[in-house]
XYZ file of C-alpha atoms in Angstrom:
357
model
C -1.770 -24.956 26.608
C 1.020 -22.457 27.201
C 3.976 -22.394 24.808
C 7.362 -20.752 24.659
C 8.347 -20.796 20.990
C 8.526 -17.042 20.549
C 10.384 -17.074 17.206
C 8.768 -18.670 14.124
C 6.401 -20.684 16.261
C 3.542 -22.838 14.911
C 1.200 -19.828 14.811
C 3.449 -18.212 12.200
C 3.231 -21.291 9.965
C -0.533 -21.474 10.460
C -0.975 -17.800 9.569
C 1.249 -18.200 6.507
C -0.884 -21.083 5.269
C -4.172 -19.267 5.914
C -3.003 -16.143 4.113
C -1.621 -18.115 1.159
C -5.026 -19.782 0.851
C -6.876 -16.486 1.234
C -4.772 -14.597 -1.326
C -4.534 -17.578 -3.664
C -0.759 -18.061 -3.842
C 1.518 -21.054 -3.227
C 3.529 -19.295 -0.556
C 3.121 -16.702 2.175
C 6.156 -15.781 4.267
C 5.817 -13.892 7.529
C 8.238 -10.994 8.006
C 8.795 -8.189 10.489
C 7.007 -5.354 8.639
C 5.509 -4.268 5.341
C 8.659 -2.273 4.668
C 10.839 -5.336 5.140
C 8.475 -7.267 2.869
C 9.340 -4.812 0.084
C 13.084 -4.851 0.791
C 13.307 -8.635 0.989
C 11.280 -9.014 -2.213
C 13.575 -6.670 -4.129
C 16.711 -8.279 -2.697
C 15.441 -11.767 -3.570
C 14.687 -10.664 -7.121
C 18.231 -9.295 -7.501
C 19.652 -12.609 -6.301
C 17.381 -14.651 -8.552
C 17.406 -12.491 -11.695
C 20.915 -11.017 -11.600
C 22.806 -13.448 -9.367
C 23.922 -10.528 -7.209
C 23.088 -9.423 -3.680
C 21.796 -5.975 -4.624
C 20.600 -4.126 -7.679
C 22.850 -1.427 -9.146
C 22.033 2.277 -9.209
C 21.583 2.021 -12.972
C 18.666 -0.347 -12.416
C 15.398 1.608 -12.357
C 12.232 0.488 -10.600
C 9.074 2.311 -11.663
C 6.704 3.339 -8.888
C 4.371 6.105 -7.761
C 5.560 9.161 -5.833
C 2.173 9.417 -4.097
C 2.640 6.819 -1.384
C 4.315 6.279 1.970
C 8.085 6.732 2.130
C 8.715 2.997 2.504
C 7.827 2.226 -1.117
C 10.599 4.367 -2.557
C 12.997 3.834 0.323
C 12.861 0.053 -0.163
C 14.096 0.517 -3.736
C 17.092 2.509 -2.488
C 17.825 -0.047 0.238
C 17.860 -2.791 -2.398
C 20.471 -0.856 -4.385
C 18.278 0.338 -7.269
C 16.941 3.773 -8.208
C 13.268 4.777 -7.991
C 11.738 6.034 -11.227
C 8.655 8.027 -10.270
C 5.767 8.323 -12.710
C 2.510 10.176 -12.185
C -0.813 8.934 -10.872
C -4.340 8.713 -12.196
C -6.036 11.726 -10.529
C -9.285 9.798 -10.038
C -7.954 6.697 -8.249
C -4.660 8.113 -6.872
C -2.950 4.964 -8.205
C -0.062 4.734 -10.663
C -1.073 5.525 -14.252
C -0.216 2.662 -16.655
C 0.101 5.121 -19.552
C 2.863 6.890 -17.655
C 4.606 3.550 -17.129
C 4.615 3.043 -20.905
C 6.096 6.512 -21.456
C 8.787 5.809 -18.869
C 9.759 2.626 -20.693
C 10.001 4.515 -23.964
C 12.391 7.006 -22.370
C 14.483 4.782 -20.082
C 14.343 1.478 -21.971
C 16.359 -1.464 -20.713
C 17.477 0.324 -17.550
C 14.041 -0.409 -16.109
C 13.933 -3.759 -14.308
C 10.607 -3.710 -12.495
C 7.422 -2.018 -11.327
C 6.032 -1.498 -7.829
C 2.332 -0.622 -8.060
C 0.783 0.580 -4.797
C -2.849 -0.307 -4.081
C -3.358 3.022 -2.371
C -6.011 3.562 0.303
C -7.274 0.009 -0.351
C -8.139 0.403 -4.034
C -6.275 -1.944 -6.413
C -4.145 -0.446 -9.146
C -4.975 -1.419 -12.743
C -3.357 -4.845 -12.681
C -4.590 -5.792 -16.159
C -2.466 -3.081 -17.734
C 0.448 -3.323 -15.322
C 0.945 -7.075 -15.665
C 0.585 -6.809 -19.445
C 3.274 -4.115 -19.622
C 5.552 -6.125 -17.323
C 5.207 -9.301 -19.369
C 5.861 -7.528 -22.663
C 9.006 -5.893 -21.272
C 10.329 -8.717 -19.078
C 9.901 -6.713 -15.856
C 9.243 -7.959 -12.355
C 6.197 -6.736 -10.436
C 6.239 -6.292 -6.662
C 2.792 -5.350 -5.390
C 2.707 -2.949 -2.446
C -0.385 -4.289 -0.668
C 0.250 -2.526 2.652
C -3.207 -0.927 2.524
C -5.124 -3.508 0.522
C -5.621 -6.739 2.482
C -8.838 -8.217 1.075
C -9.028 -5.881 -1.918
C -9.641 -7.435 -5.323
C -9.020 -6.575 -8.949
C -11.570 -8.201 -11.246
C -12.413 -10.696 -8.508
C -8.808 -11.646 -7.760
C -7.002 -10.759 -4.543
C -4.254 -8.149 -4.542
C -0.959 -9.834 -3.793
C -1.643 -12.625 -6.292
C -0.676 -10.785 -9.501
C 2.991 -9.899 -9.099
C 6.191 -11.823 -8.539
C 5.493 -10.970 -4.903
C 2.817 -9.214 -2.878
C 3.885 -7.238 0.190
C 1.508 -6.785 3.121
C 1.737 -4.767 6.328
C 0.151 -5.681 9.664
C 0.783 -2.309 11.284
C -1.949 -1.891 13.941
C -4.045 0.569 11.905
C -4.245 -1.669 8.800
C -7.409 -3.529 7.785
C -5.742 -6.630 9.210
C -3.514 -5.214 11.931
C -1.524 -6.705 14.782
C -0.508 -5.226 18.123
C 2.859 -4.156 16.700
C 4.835 -4.351 13.479
C 4.501 -7.290 11.117
C 4.288 -8.140 7.433
C 3.806 -10.901 4.875
C 5.143 -11.717 1.405
C 3.018 -13.765 -0.986
C 4.383 -15.460 -4.103
C 3.877 -18.364 -6.499
C 7.604 -18.579 -7.224
C 9.291 -21.432 -5.350
C 12.795 -20.049 -5.835
C 11.866 -16.572 -4.635
C 10.123 -18.051 -1.605
C 13.241 -20.014 -0.692
C 15.498 -16.961 -0.998
C 13.104 -14.765 1.015
C 12.993 -17.339 3.801
C 16.775 -17.255 3.953
C 16.951 -13.467 3.882
C 14.521 -13.102 6.797
C 16.790 -15.359 8.929
C 20.152 -13.634 8.491
C 20.619 -14.891 4.936
C 20.866 -18.653 5.112
C 19.311 -21.987 6.021
C 22.200 -22.597 8.410
C 22.545 -19.503 10.601
C 26.190 -20.344 11.257
C 27.064 -20.602 7.555
C 24.840 -18.186 5.636
C 24.539 -17.689 1.886
C 23.468 -14.046 1.548
C 23.570 -10.667 3.261
C 20.476 -11.159 5.366
C 18.254 -9.566 7.972
C 16.623 -10.346 11.269
C 13.177 -9.869 9.712
C 10.964 -12.591 11.154
C 7.323 -12.233 12.125
C 6.909 -12.630 15.892
C 4.887 -15.614 17.025
C 2.762 -13.447 19.319
C 1.808 -11.171 16.411
C 0.890 -14.214 14.321
C -1.400 -15.466 17.101
C -3.133 -12.079 17.286
C -3.521 -11.930 13.510
C -4.981 -15.442 13.396
C -7.682 -14.325 15.827
C -8.428 -11.146 13.879
C -8.331 -12.753 10.438
C -11.627 -14.523 11.158
C -13.323 -11.131 10.899
C -11.429 -9.538 8.001
C -14.183 -9.898 5.405
C -16.830 -8.680 7.847
C -14.720 -5.664 8.793
C -13.897 -4.845 5.160
C -17.600 -4.980 4.320
C -18.288 -2.578 7.170
C -15.648 -0.170 5.834
C -17.397 -0.300 2.458
C -20.736 0.459 4.118
C -19.274 3.494 5.873
C -17.743 4.645 2.578
C -21.152 4.365 0.890
C -22.678 6.432 3.693
C -20.058 9.160 3.220
C -20.411 9.044 -0.577
C -24.154 9.602 -0.401
C -24.056 12.381 2.166
C -21.136 14.298 0.683
C -21.854 13.953 -3.035
C -23.629 17.303 -3.419
C -20.947 19.425 -1.744
C -19.262 21.266 -4.607
C -15.845 21.696 -2.980
C -15.506 18.005 -2.137
C -14.699 15.179 -4.537
C -15.513 11.759 -3.108
C -13.425 8.664 -3.995
C -13.682 7.367 -7.553
C -13.592 3.576 -7.808
C -12.603 1.683 -10.945
C -15.339 -0.685 -12.157
C -13.028 -3.708 -11.780
C -11.851 -2.754 -8.290
C -13.137 -4.056 -4.970
C -12.070 -1.199 -2.696
C -11.571 -2.023 1.011
C -11.086 1.583 2.185
C -8.060 1.384 4.414
C -8.561 5.124 4.127
C -11.621 7.010 2.951
C -9.934 9.897 1.174
C -11.699 12.882 -0.336
C -10.328 15.778 -2.323
C -10.984 19.156 -0.731
C -10.764 21.486 -3.707
C -10.341 24.669 -1.693
C -8.809 25.520 1.693
C -8.089 21.915 2.684
C -5.938 22.815 5.687
C -8.538 25.237 7.009
C -11.254 22.607 6.652
C -9.096 20.137 8.588
C -8.526 22.693 11.346
C -12.252 23.424 11.714
C -13.115 19.736 11.847
C -10.546 19.228 14.598
C -12.233 21.967 16.584
C -15.428 19.925 16.316
C -13.624 16.877 17.707
C -13.299 15.204 14.297
C -9.822 13.849 13.636
C -8.693 13.664 10.012
C -5.352 12.880 8.395
C -3.449 13.857 5.273
C -2.002 10.862 3.428
C 0.315 12.220 2.027
C 1.435 15.850 2.507
C 4.689 15.505 0.520
C 5.188 13.603 -2.719
C 8.202 11.278 -2.596
C 10.034 13.063 -5.385
C 10.029 16.233 -3.237
C 11.450 14.559 -0.118
C 15.003 15.198 1.013
C 15.921 11.515 1.046
C 15.232 11.131 -2.686
C 17.110 14.235 -3.796
C 19.702 13.125 -6.380
C 18.626 9.532 -5.730
C 15.665 9.201 -8.072
C 14.474 9.732 -11.630
C 11.206 11.471 -12.464
C 9.109 11.263 -15.596
C 7.870 14.788 -16.152
C 6.671 17.163 -13.454
C 4.385 14.693 -11.654
C 1.642 17.334 -11.467
C -1.172 15.005 -10.406
C 0.826 13.691 -7.467
C 1.814 17.170 -6.350
C -1.755 18.440 -6.619
C -3.041 15.485 -4.601
C -0.751 16.358 -1.678
C -2.511 19.739 -1.449
C -6.074 18.392 -1.603
C -6.412 14.948 -0.021
C -8.066 14.511 3.353
C -8.814 11.147 4.951
C -11.962 10.970 7.074
C -12.445 8.615 10.033
C -13.285 5.090 8.892
C -13.162 2.194 11.299
C -15.296 -0.945 11.145
C -16.405 -0.575 14.781
C -17.887 2.879 14.146
C -21.656 3.154 14.402
C -23.855 5.454 12.359
C -23.746 8.174 15.019
C -19.985 8.607 14.581
C -20.239 8.749 10.784
C -23.104 11.208 10.987
C -21.055 13.467 13.259
C -18.320 13.554 10.615
C -20.760 14.478 7.839
C -22.488 17.119 9.974
C -19.121 18.576 10.912
C -18.319 19.016 7.221
C -21.763 20.320 6.293
C -21.516 22.938 9.046
C -18.920 24.729 6.927
C -20.491 24.305 3.510
C -21.414 27.984 3.336
C -18.018 29.118 4.587
C -15.877 27.410 1.976
C -16.437 28.149 -1.664
C -14.506 27.013 -4.684
């Protein structure tokens, strides 16, 4: 049967319920993008925790500088200041020990933490949630790359005050355009977020807050409902491809394959290696062989123009800076057959003798 409810139609509600059940939270709220999921979460927390529309510049939110711009930008858009701390060089995720050091230095100015489950590997949520609880901090999980990933058997997006997902087309669960989702167990936060996504109020002609037009389109929800049936199958296929790469690349001295924490169920939104020497030249040669690779990310957030004089940094962030010079993401797509994966490996092996550490 054809329908014409293009805005917040029944498919949106159905998707919200399915994702809440899948992640294991009371609420899931469809929004217009993963970026907006972060902004709305931070705004809602300011309203709930501080009874004010935005955070102040003096309020610091700890996060990683080795991530997409949106993570840090969302903090600025919510009125607060990003406090960048360094990553674990093995997992590329935020280092809990650095979070502790940041709290020792900045104290009560810190109001929250945004861990990013980068490339599809969960951050250490045992340590992060423990630190947050001990210091009365909120946790907003950036799950843009981690739909279906688990920490110690529990879905990402179920640990923090909120979990923020992206349905950008290239994600593990991707739509045919922009889209996002916020998961939470907090009834009050859910209510505020629902208002913020619809211009700031329950009554659009008499709103309560400074809001947004940040709703998930019904057509995107319908597409995501169809694709969600296959998410576990596709994530398993990504893991199989990653295992293939791991085995065939493990003996190449100038490559370091992904390191996975024993408690993490990695879903490989990206399969990212470290190229220890001449990364850019390796990428160029692979392109000549018809093998497309990407660098996520070539610039650490603390070095970007937008964050100049708008952030705090704990130390020199050496691990993050080094990662920008070495990371290379290889093709990984659940529809790839073995012949495609083998072409990638053979393309790399072709230059084993040419590149030496």
